[in-house]
Amino acid sequence: MAGELPFEKPLVEMRQKINELKQFGQDKGIDFSDEITRLEQRYTELEDEIYSNISAPQKMHLARHHQRPTSLDLIQLIFSDFIELHGDRLFGDDLAVVGGIAKLDGIPVTVVGQQRGKDTKDNIARFFGSAHPEGFRKAMRLMKQAEKFKRPIITFIDTKGAYPGNTAEERGQSQAIAQNLRDMAVLSVPVICVIIGEGGSGGALGMAVGNRILMLEHAIYSAISPNGAASILWKDATKADQAAEAMKITAKDLLDFEVIEEIVPEPKGGAHRDYEFTADTIKQGIIKHLNELSQMDSNELKEDRYRKFRKIGKFAFEQSEKHESLISEYTNND
């Protein structure tokens, strides 16, 4: 297994034992087929046990896996005839955001994604997927172009958050994100957003105001990264796992809260195990929701998007006996 995580260690050890037993049998000419079959069966059972009970902290580490497919990986597998477009026409080209025109089963669409690097050099060039203001402005430029030509918009979300450095602040980071939130809300074409890895803070939301939000099974989505939350709550970023458990950042949690519309299944062990399977399930989800949204006119799309975000944030009051007494007294006096 390549790039295994700590919770996958029992599987790695068992697979190693199986391979060693096979090699020993071949070298010594001894038949261990029954023993190998028994171990293979136990391996499958252990695999099912581990991957069917992945905790929120474990999902966080899966979402951040260095081999997880990036936006460009998925764009190449899902779409055809992709032409990348560059620059925000104001400052420059932010490599943390990629986008352009493509076809989805022959349908022209605009695709925009947050792009982290494949290695250290690439990550530095792309600011580890954390966009500057020109990245958000490039994304909005492409979305406005899509609206002009009535092309549906697909966005891929994968960022720890917007770039937090001085250069971003000097160029208007908060304004760029705010403008994206405002302008995406009133786009007259269908907008489908897919969270493929880590959806962190305003950097994620700045490209995730859509009619439908899909989320890979082991992706995470939160108002602040677990590391950032741990730094604030406990003054200790190493408690990120504890924060992740408390923050309800998993796809299942967010589906229950109606923040997202669909969980996209991943291959056993995570999206990095099978890019083609992951791309195919995402494509099926996009096509299904795009077919639904294509039946709406521009006003209905805006209203649909408005209703989606207005329903987020339900809460209930837990009334104490004192509160009930005050309410009863107020009602009687009234």
Short mmCIF file of C-alpha atoms in Angstrom, two decimals:
data_model
loop_
_atom_site.label_atom_id
_atom_site.label_comp_id
_atom_site.label_asym_id
_atom_site.label_seq_id
_atom_site.Cartn_x
_atom_site.Cartn_y
_atom_site.Cartn_z
CA MET A 1 0.00 0.00 0.00
CA ALA A 2 1.43 3.37 -1.01
CA GLY A 3 1.11 6.40 1.23
CA GLU A 4 -0.63 4.55 4.06
CA LEU A 5 -1.92 6.49 7.08
CA PRO A 6 -1.39 5.48 10.73
CA PHE A 7 -4.84 3.90 11.11
CA GLU A 8 -4.07 1.68 8.10
CA LYS A 9 -0.99 0.16 9.77
CA PRO A 10 -2.71 -3.16 10.70
CA LEU A 11 -3.57 -3.69 7.03
CA VAL A 12 -0.03 -2.92 5.95
CA GLU A 13 1.39 -5.39 8.47
CA MET A 14 -1.04 -8.15 7.47
CA ARG A 15 -0.40 -7.63 3.75
CA GLN A 16 3.33 -7.83 4.45
CA LYS A 17 2.86 -11.16 6.29
CA ILE A 18 0.81 -12.55 3.40
CA ASN A 19 3.45 -11.54 0.85
CA GLU A 20 6.25 -12.99 3.00
CA LEU A 21 4.38 -16.29 3.35
CA LYS A 22 3.81 -16.47 -0.41
CA GLN A 23 7.48 -15.77 -1.09
CA PHE A 24 8.64 -18.32 1.51
CA GLY A 25 6.35 -20.97 0.00
CA GLN A 26 7.74 -20.33 -3.47
CA ASP A 27 11.36 -20.41 -2.26
CA LYS A 28 10.94 -23.62 -0.24
CA GLY A 29 8.42 -25.34 -2.49
CA ILE A 30 5.88 -25.62 0.34
CA ASP A 31 2.11 -25.29 -0.22
CA PHE A 32 0.71 -22.64 2.12
CA SER A 33 -2.43 -22.04 0.04
CA ASP A 34 -4.87 -22.81 2.89
CA GLU A 35 -3.05 -20.52 5.29
CA ILE A 36 -2.80 -17.77 2.67
CA THR A 37 -6.53 -18.08 1.89
CA ARG A 38 -7.35 -17.75 5.58
CA LEU A 39 -5.14 -14.67 5.93
CA GLU A 40 -6.61 -13.12 2.76
CA GLN A 41 -10.11 -13.58 4.18
CA ARG A 42 -9.05 -12.02 7.48
CA TYR A 43 -7.44 -9.16 5.56
CA THR A 44 -10.72 -8.46 3.73
CA GLU A 45 -12.66 -8.53 7.01
CA LEU A 46 -10.17 -6.17 8.67
CA GLU A 47 -10.26 -3.86 5.65
CA ASP A 48 -14.06 -3.65 5.82
CA GLU A 49 -13.91 -3.07 9.56
CA ILE A 50 -11.38 -0.24 9.33
CA TYR A 51 -12.83 1.58 6.32
CA SER A 52 -16.44 1.36 7.48
CA ASN A 53 -15.61 3.10 10.78
CA ILE A 54 -13.40 6.00 9.77
CA SER A 55 -13.50 8.78 12.37
CA ALA A 56 -13.58 12.51 11.65
CA PRO A 57 -9.85 12.98 12.42
CA GLN A 58 -9.02 10.05 10.13
CA LYS A 59 -11.15 11.58 7.37
CA MET A 60 -9.25 14.83 7.85
CA HIS A 61 -5.97 13.01 7.17
CA LEU A 62 -7.48 11.24 4.15
CA ALA A 63 -8.72 14.58 2.77
CA ARG A 64 -5.17 15.94 3.08
CA HIS A 65 -3.47 12.87 1.61
CA HIS A 66 -0.62 13.96 -0.66
CA GLN A 67 -1.69 11.45 -3.34
CA ARG A 68 -5.33 12.50 -3.38
CA PRO A 69 -6.53 13.53 -6.87
CA THR A 70 -6.32 17.25 -7.54
CA SER A 71 -8.68 19.45 -9.54
CA LEU A 72 -6.58 19.06 -12.70
CA ASP A 73 -6.47 15.27 -12.27
CA LEU A 74 -10.27 15.12 -12.13
CA ILE A 75 -10.80 17.69 -14.89
CA GLN A 76 -8.75 15.57 -17.28
CA LEU A 77 -10.72 12.42 -16.37
CA ILE A 78 -14.24 13.89 -16.26
CA PHE A 79 -14.25 16.43 -19.11
CA SER A 80 -13.04 16.53 -22.68
CA ASP A 81 -11.56 19.34 -24.79
CA PHE A 82 -10.42 21.29 -21.73
CA ILE A 83 -8.83 24.65 -22.56
CA GLU A 84 -7.23 26.37 -19.56
CA LEU A 85 -7.63 30.14 -19.32
CA HIS A 86 -5.36 32.36 -17.26
CA GLY A 87 -5.28 35.63 -15.35
CA ASP A 88 -7.73 37.98 -13.65
CA ARG A 89 -7.11 40.90 -16.09
CA LEU A 90 -6.22 43.06 -13.09
CA PHE A 91 -3.00 41.78 -11.52
CA GLY A 92 -1.79 38.37 -12.69
CA ASP A 93 -2.33 34.64 -12.87
CA ASP A 94 -2.74 32.76 -9.59
CA LEU A 95 -1.65 29.13 -10.03
CA ALA A 96 -3.65 28.11 -6.93
CA VAL A 97 -6.77 28.42 -9.09
CA VAL A 98 -7.19 26.70 -12.46
CA GLY A 99 -10.09 27.04 -14.85
CA GLY A 100 -11.31 27.14 -18.37
CA ILE A 101 -13.76 25.76 -20.91
CA ALA A 102 -14.51 22.07 -21.37
CA LYS A 103 -17.19 19.64 -22.48
CA LEU A 104 -19.16 17.31 -20.22
CA ASP A 105 -20.49 14.53 -22.46
CA GLY A 106 -20.61 17.06 -25.30
CA ILE A 107 -22.17 19.88 -23.23
CA PRO A 108 -20.02 23.06 -23.04
CA VAL A 109 -19.27 24.00 -19.42
CA THR A 110 -16.93 26.24 -17.47
CA VAL A 111 -14.75 24.46 -14.92
CA VAL A 112 -12.92 26.18 -12.06
CA GLY A 113 -10.88 24.45 -9.38
CA GLN A 114 -8.50 25.07 -6.52
CA GLN A 115 -5.20 23.38 -7.32
CA ARG A 116 -2.57 22.23 -4.86
CA GLY A 117 0.79 20.93 -6.01
CA LYS A 118 2.02 17.42 -6.68
CA ASP A 119 5.43 17.94 -5.08
CA THR A 120 7.20 20.55 -2.96
CA LYS A 121 8.22 22.75 -5.89
CA ASP A 122 4.72 22.65 -7.39
CA ASN A 123 3.11 23.30 -3.99
CA ILE A 124 5.25 26.40 -3.49
CA ALA A 125 4.30 27.70 -6.95
CA ARG A 126 0.61 27.08 -6.21
CA PHE A 127 0.77 28.31 -2.61
CA PHE A 128 -0.42 24.86 -1.46
CA GLY A 129 -3.81 25.54 -3.06
CA SER A 130 -4.40 28.76 -1.09
CA ALA A 131 -5.53 31.48 -3.48
CA HIS A 132 -4.55 35.14 -3.55
CA PRO A 133 -7.17 37.77 -4.51
CA GLU A 134 -6.25 37.38 -8.19
CA GLY A 135 -7.20 33.70 -7.92
CA PHE A 136 -10.70 34.51 -6.74
CA ARG A 137 -10.99 37.25 -9.36
CA LYS A 138 -9.84 34.86 -12.08
CA ALA A 139 -12.51 32.41 -10.95
CA MET A 140 -15.19 35.10 -11.09
CA ARG A 141 -14.00 36.33 -14.49
CA LEU A 142 -14.50 32.82 -15.87
CA MET A 143 -17.89 32.50 -14.18
CA LYS A 144 -19.07 35.80 -15.66
CA GLN A 145 -17.89 34.60 -19.05
CA ALA A 146 -19.87 31.37 -18.51
CA GLU A 147 -22.95 33.39 -17.66
CA LYS A 148 -22.55 35.47 -20.81
CA PHE A 149 -22.50 32.37 -22.99
CA LYS A 150 -25.01 30.43 -20.85
CA ARG A 151 -22.61 27.68 -19.86
CA PRO A 152 -23.13 25.73 -16.60
CA ILE A 153 -20.39 26.20 -14.01
CA ILE A 154 -18.61 23.38 -12.17
CA THR A 155 -16.22 24.21 -9.32
CA PHE A 156 -13.83 21.92 -7.44
CA ILE A 157 -13.00 22.88 -3.86
CA ASP A 158 -9.70 21.78 -2.30
CA THR A 159 -7.98 24.30 -0.03
CA LYS A 160 -6.99 24.81 3.59
CA GLY A 161 -8.13 28.41 3.16
CA ALA A 162 -7.32 31.61 1.32
CA TYR A 163 -3.66 32.67 1.38
CA PRO A 164 -3.12 34.49 4.71
CA GLY A 165 0.06 36.46 3.93
CA ASN A 166 0.72 40.17 3.57
CA THR A 167 0.76 40.05 -0.22
CA ALA A 168 -2.82 38.77 -0.28
CA GLU A 169 -4.05 41.32 2.24
CA GLU A 170 -2.35 44.16 0.36
CA ARG A 171 -4.19 43.17 -2.82
CA GLY A 172 -7.64 42.98 -1.20
CA GLN A 173 -8.18 39.39 -0.07
CA SER A 174 -11.34 39.94 1.97
CA GLN A 175 -12.92 42.09 -0.74
CA ALA A 176 -12.18 39.49 -3.43
CA ILE A 177 -13.84 36.73 -1.41
CA ALA A 178 -16.81 38.94 -0.51
CA GLN A 179 -17.35 39.87 -4.15
CA ASN A 180 -17.32 36.20 -5.14
CA LEU A 181 -19.93 35.41 -2.49
CA ARG A 182 -22.14 38.21 -3.76
CA ASP A 183 -21.68 37.58 -7.47
CA MET A 184 -21.97 33.79 -7.34
CA ALA A 185 -25.27 34.16 -5.49
CA VAL A 186 -26.87 35.91 -8.48
CA LEU A 187 -25.39 33.97 -11.40
CA SER A 188 -28.11 33.11 -13.93
CA VAL A 189 -26.66 29.71 -14.91
CA PRO A 190 -26.50 26.41 -12.98
CA VAL A 191 -23.63 26.21 -10.49
CA ILE A 192 -22.50 22.84 -9.10
CA CYS A 193 -19.70 22.73 -6.53
CA VAL A 194 -17.76 19.60 -5.59
CA ILE A 195 -15.63 19.41 -2.44
CA ILE A 196 -12.89 16.96 -3.39
CA GLY A 197 -10.45 17.32 -0.49
CA GLU A 198 -10.27 19.93 2.22
CA GLY A 199 -12.80 22.75 2.09
CA GLY A 200 -11.44 25.28 4.53
CA SER A 201 -12.76 28.66 5.63
CA GLY A 202 -13.62 31.57 3.31
CA GLY A 203 -11.13 30.29 0.77
CA ALA A 204 -13.48 27.37 0.12
CA LEU A 205 -16.72 29.31 0.39
CA GLY A 206 -15.44 31.93 -2.05
CA MET A 207 -15.89 29.35 -4.81
CA ALA A 208 -18.70 27.24 -3.31
CA VAL A 209 -21.86 29.31 -3.59
CA GLY A 210 -23.76 26.92 -5.83
CA ASN A 211 -27.18 25.46 -6.45
CA ARG A 212 -25.84 22.05 -5.48
CA ILE A 213 -22.85 21.11 -3.35
CA LEU A 214 -21.49 17.60 -3.71
CA MET A 215 -18.84 16.21 -1.40
CA LEU A 216 -16.51 13.25 -1.68
CA GLU A 217 -17.07 10.68 1.04
CA HIS A 218 -13.82 11.40 2.90
CA ALA A 219 -13.56 15.14 2.17
CA ILE A 220 -14.02 17.74 4.92
CA TYR A 221 -15.68 21.17 4.91
CA SER A 222 -15.53 23.70 7.73
CA ALA A 223 -15.59 27.40 8.60
CA ILE A 224 -12.04 27.09 9.94
CA SER A 225 -9.44 24.35 9.65
CA PRO A 226 -9.25 21.96 12.62
CA ASN A 227 -5.68 23.16 13.19
CA GLY A 228 -6.85 26.76 13.33
CA ALA A 229 -9.72 25.92 15.66
CA ALA A 230 -7.36 24.02 17.98
CA SER A 231 -4.99 27.01 18.02
CA ILE A 232 -7.83 29.29 19.12
CA LEU A 233 -9.62 26.98 21.56
CA TRP A 234 -6.66 25.26 23.22
CA LYS A 235 -3.72 27.40 22.06
CA ASP A 236 -2.34 24.17 20.64
CA ALA A 237 -2.54 23.29 16.92
CA THR A 238 -1.49 19.71 17.67
CA LYS A 239 -5.00 19.12 19.05
CA ALA A 240 -6.40 19.28 15.51
CA ASP A 241 -7.74 15.72 15.77
CA GLN A 242 -9.74 16.67 18.86
CA ALA A 243 -11.09 19.75 17.07
CA ALA A 244 -12.03 17.72 13.99
CA GLU A 245 -14.10 15.37 16.15
CA ALA A 246 -16.05 18.26 17.66
CA MET A 247 -16.55 20.42 14.56
CA LYS A 248 -18.85 18.14 12.50
CA ILE A 249 -16.79 18.50 9.33
CA THR A 250 -17.51 15.19 7.58
CA ALA A 251 -19.73 14.65 4.56
CA LYS A 252 -22.30 12.73 6.65
CA ASP A 253 -22.53 15.53 9.21
CA LEU A 254 -22.96 18.18 6.52
CA LEU A 255 -25.57 16.15 4.65
CA ASP A 256 -27.55 15.87 7.90
CA PHE A 257 -27.26 19.66 8.34
CA GLU A 258 -28.39 20.17 4.70
CA VAL A 259 -25.21 22.08 3.89
CA ILE A 260 -24.55 19.68 1.01
CA GLU A 261 -26.89 17.78 -1.30
CA GLU A 262 -25.00 14.55 -2.00
CA ILE A 263 -22.14 12.40 -0.74
CA VAL A 264 -20.04 11.01 -3.60
CA PRO A 265 -18.67 7.52 -2.80
CA GLU A 266 -14.93 6.94 -2.79
CA PRO A 267 -13.06 3.70 -3.49
CA LYS A 268 -12.16 1.64 -0.43
CA GLY A 269 -9.24 3.35 1.25
CA GLY A 270 -9.84 6.77 -0.26
CA ALA A 271 -9.89 8.63 -3.57
CA HIS A 272 -6.13 8.25 -4.02
CA ARG A 273 -6.56 4.48 -4.45
CA ASP A 274 -8.47 4.78 -7.73
CA TYR A 275 -8.61 8.06 -9.65
CA GLU A 276 -10.83 6.64 -12.41
CA PHE A 277 -13.48 5.34 -10.00
CA THR A 278 -13.50 8.66 -8.14
CA ALA A 279 -13.81 10.68 -11.34
CA ASP A 280 -16.62 8.46 -12.63
CA THR A 281 -18.72 8.79 -9.47
CA ILE A 282 -18.22 12.57 -9.44
CA LYS A 283 -19.20 12.76 -13.11
CA GLN A 284 -22.40 10.79 -12.49
CA GLY A 285 -23.34 13.13 -9.65
CA ILE A 286 -22.66 16.27 -11.69
CA ILE A 287 -24.70 15.02 -14.65
CA LYS A 288 -27.63 14.05 -12.43
CA HIS A 289 -27.86 17.45 -10.76
CA LEU A 290 -27.12 19.34 -13.97
CA ASN A 291 -30.08 17.62 -15.65
CA GLU A 292 -32.33 18.84 -12.81
CA LEU A 293 -31.00 22.39 -12.83
CA SER A 294 -31.19 22.66 -16.61
CA GLN A 295 -34.98 22.60 -16.31
CA MET A 296 -34.94 25.92 -14.41
CA ASP A 297 -34.82 29.41 -15.92
CA SER A 298 -32.44 32.11 -14.65
CA ASN A 299 -34.82 33.46 -12.00
CA GLU A 300 -35.59 29.98 -10.70
CA LEU A 301 -31.86 29.20 -10.46
CA LYS A 302 -31.23 32.32 -8.38
CA GLU A 303 -34.20 31.57 -6.14
CA ASP A 304 -33.09 27.95 -5.76
CA ARG A 305 -29.61 29.09 -4.71
CA TYR A 306 -31.09 31.63 -2.29
CA ARG A 307 -33.33 29.04 -0.64
CA LYS A 308 -30.46 26.58 -0.35
CA PHE A 309 -28.36 28.92 1.77
CA ARG A 310 -31.27 30.38 3.74
CA LYS A 311 -32.16 26.95 5.14
CA ILE A 312 -28.67 26.36 6.54
CA GLY A 313 -28.23 27.01 10.26
CA LYS A 314 -31.30 25.49 11.90
CA PHE A 315 -31.21 25.46 15.66
CA ALA A 316 -33.53 24.86 18.62
CA PHE A 317 -33.79 26.31 22.11
CA GLU A 318 -33.60 24.03 25.12
CA GLN A 319 -36.10 25.51 27.53
CA SER A 320 -35.43 25.25 31.25
CA GLU A 321 -38.18 25.20 33.89
CA LYS A 322 -37.40 28.88 34.61
CA HIS A 323 -37.84 29.78 30.94
CA GLU A 324 -41.11 27.84 30.76
CA SER A 325 -42.37 29.64 33.86
CA LEU A 326 -41.52 33.04 32.35
CA ILE A 327 -43.20 32.12 29.06
CA SER A 328 -46.31 30.90 30.90
CA GLU A 329 -46.44 34.08 33.01
CA TYR A 330 -46.03 36.29 29.93
CA THR A 331 -48.76 34.36 28.07
CA ASN A 332 -51.21 34.60 30.98
CA ASN A 333 -50.61 38.33 31.44
CA ASP A 334 -51.08 38.87 27.72
#
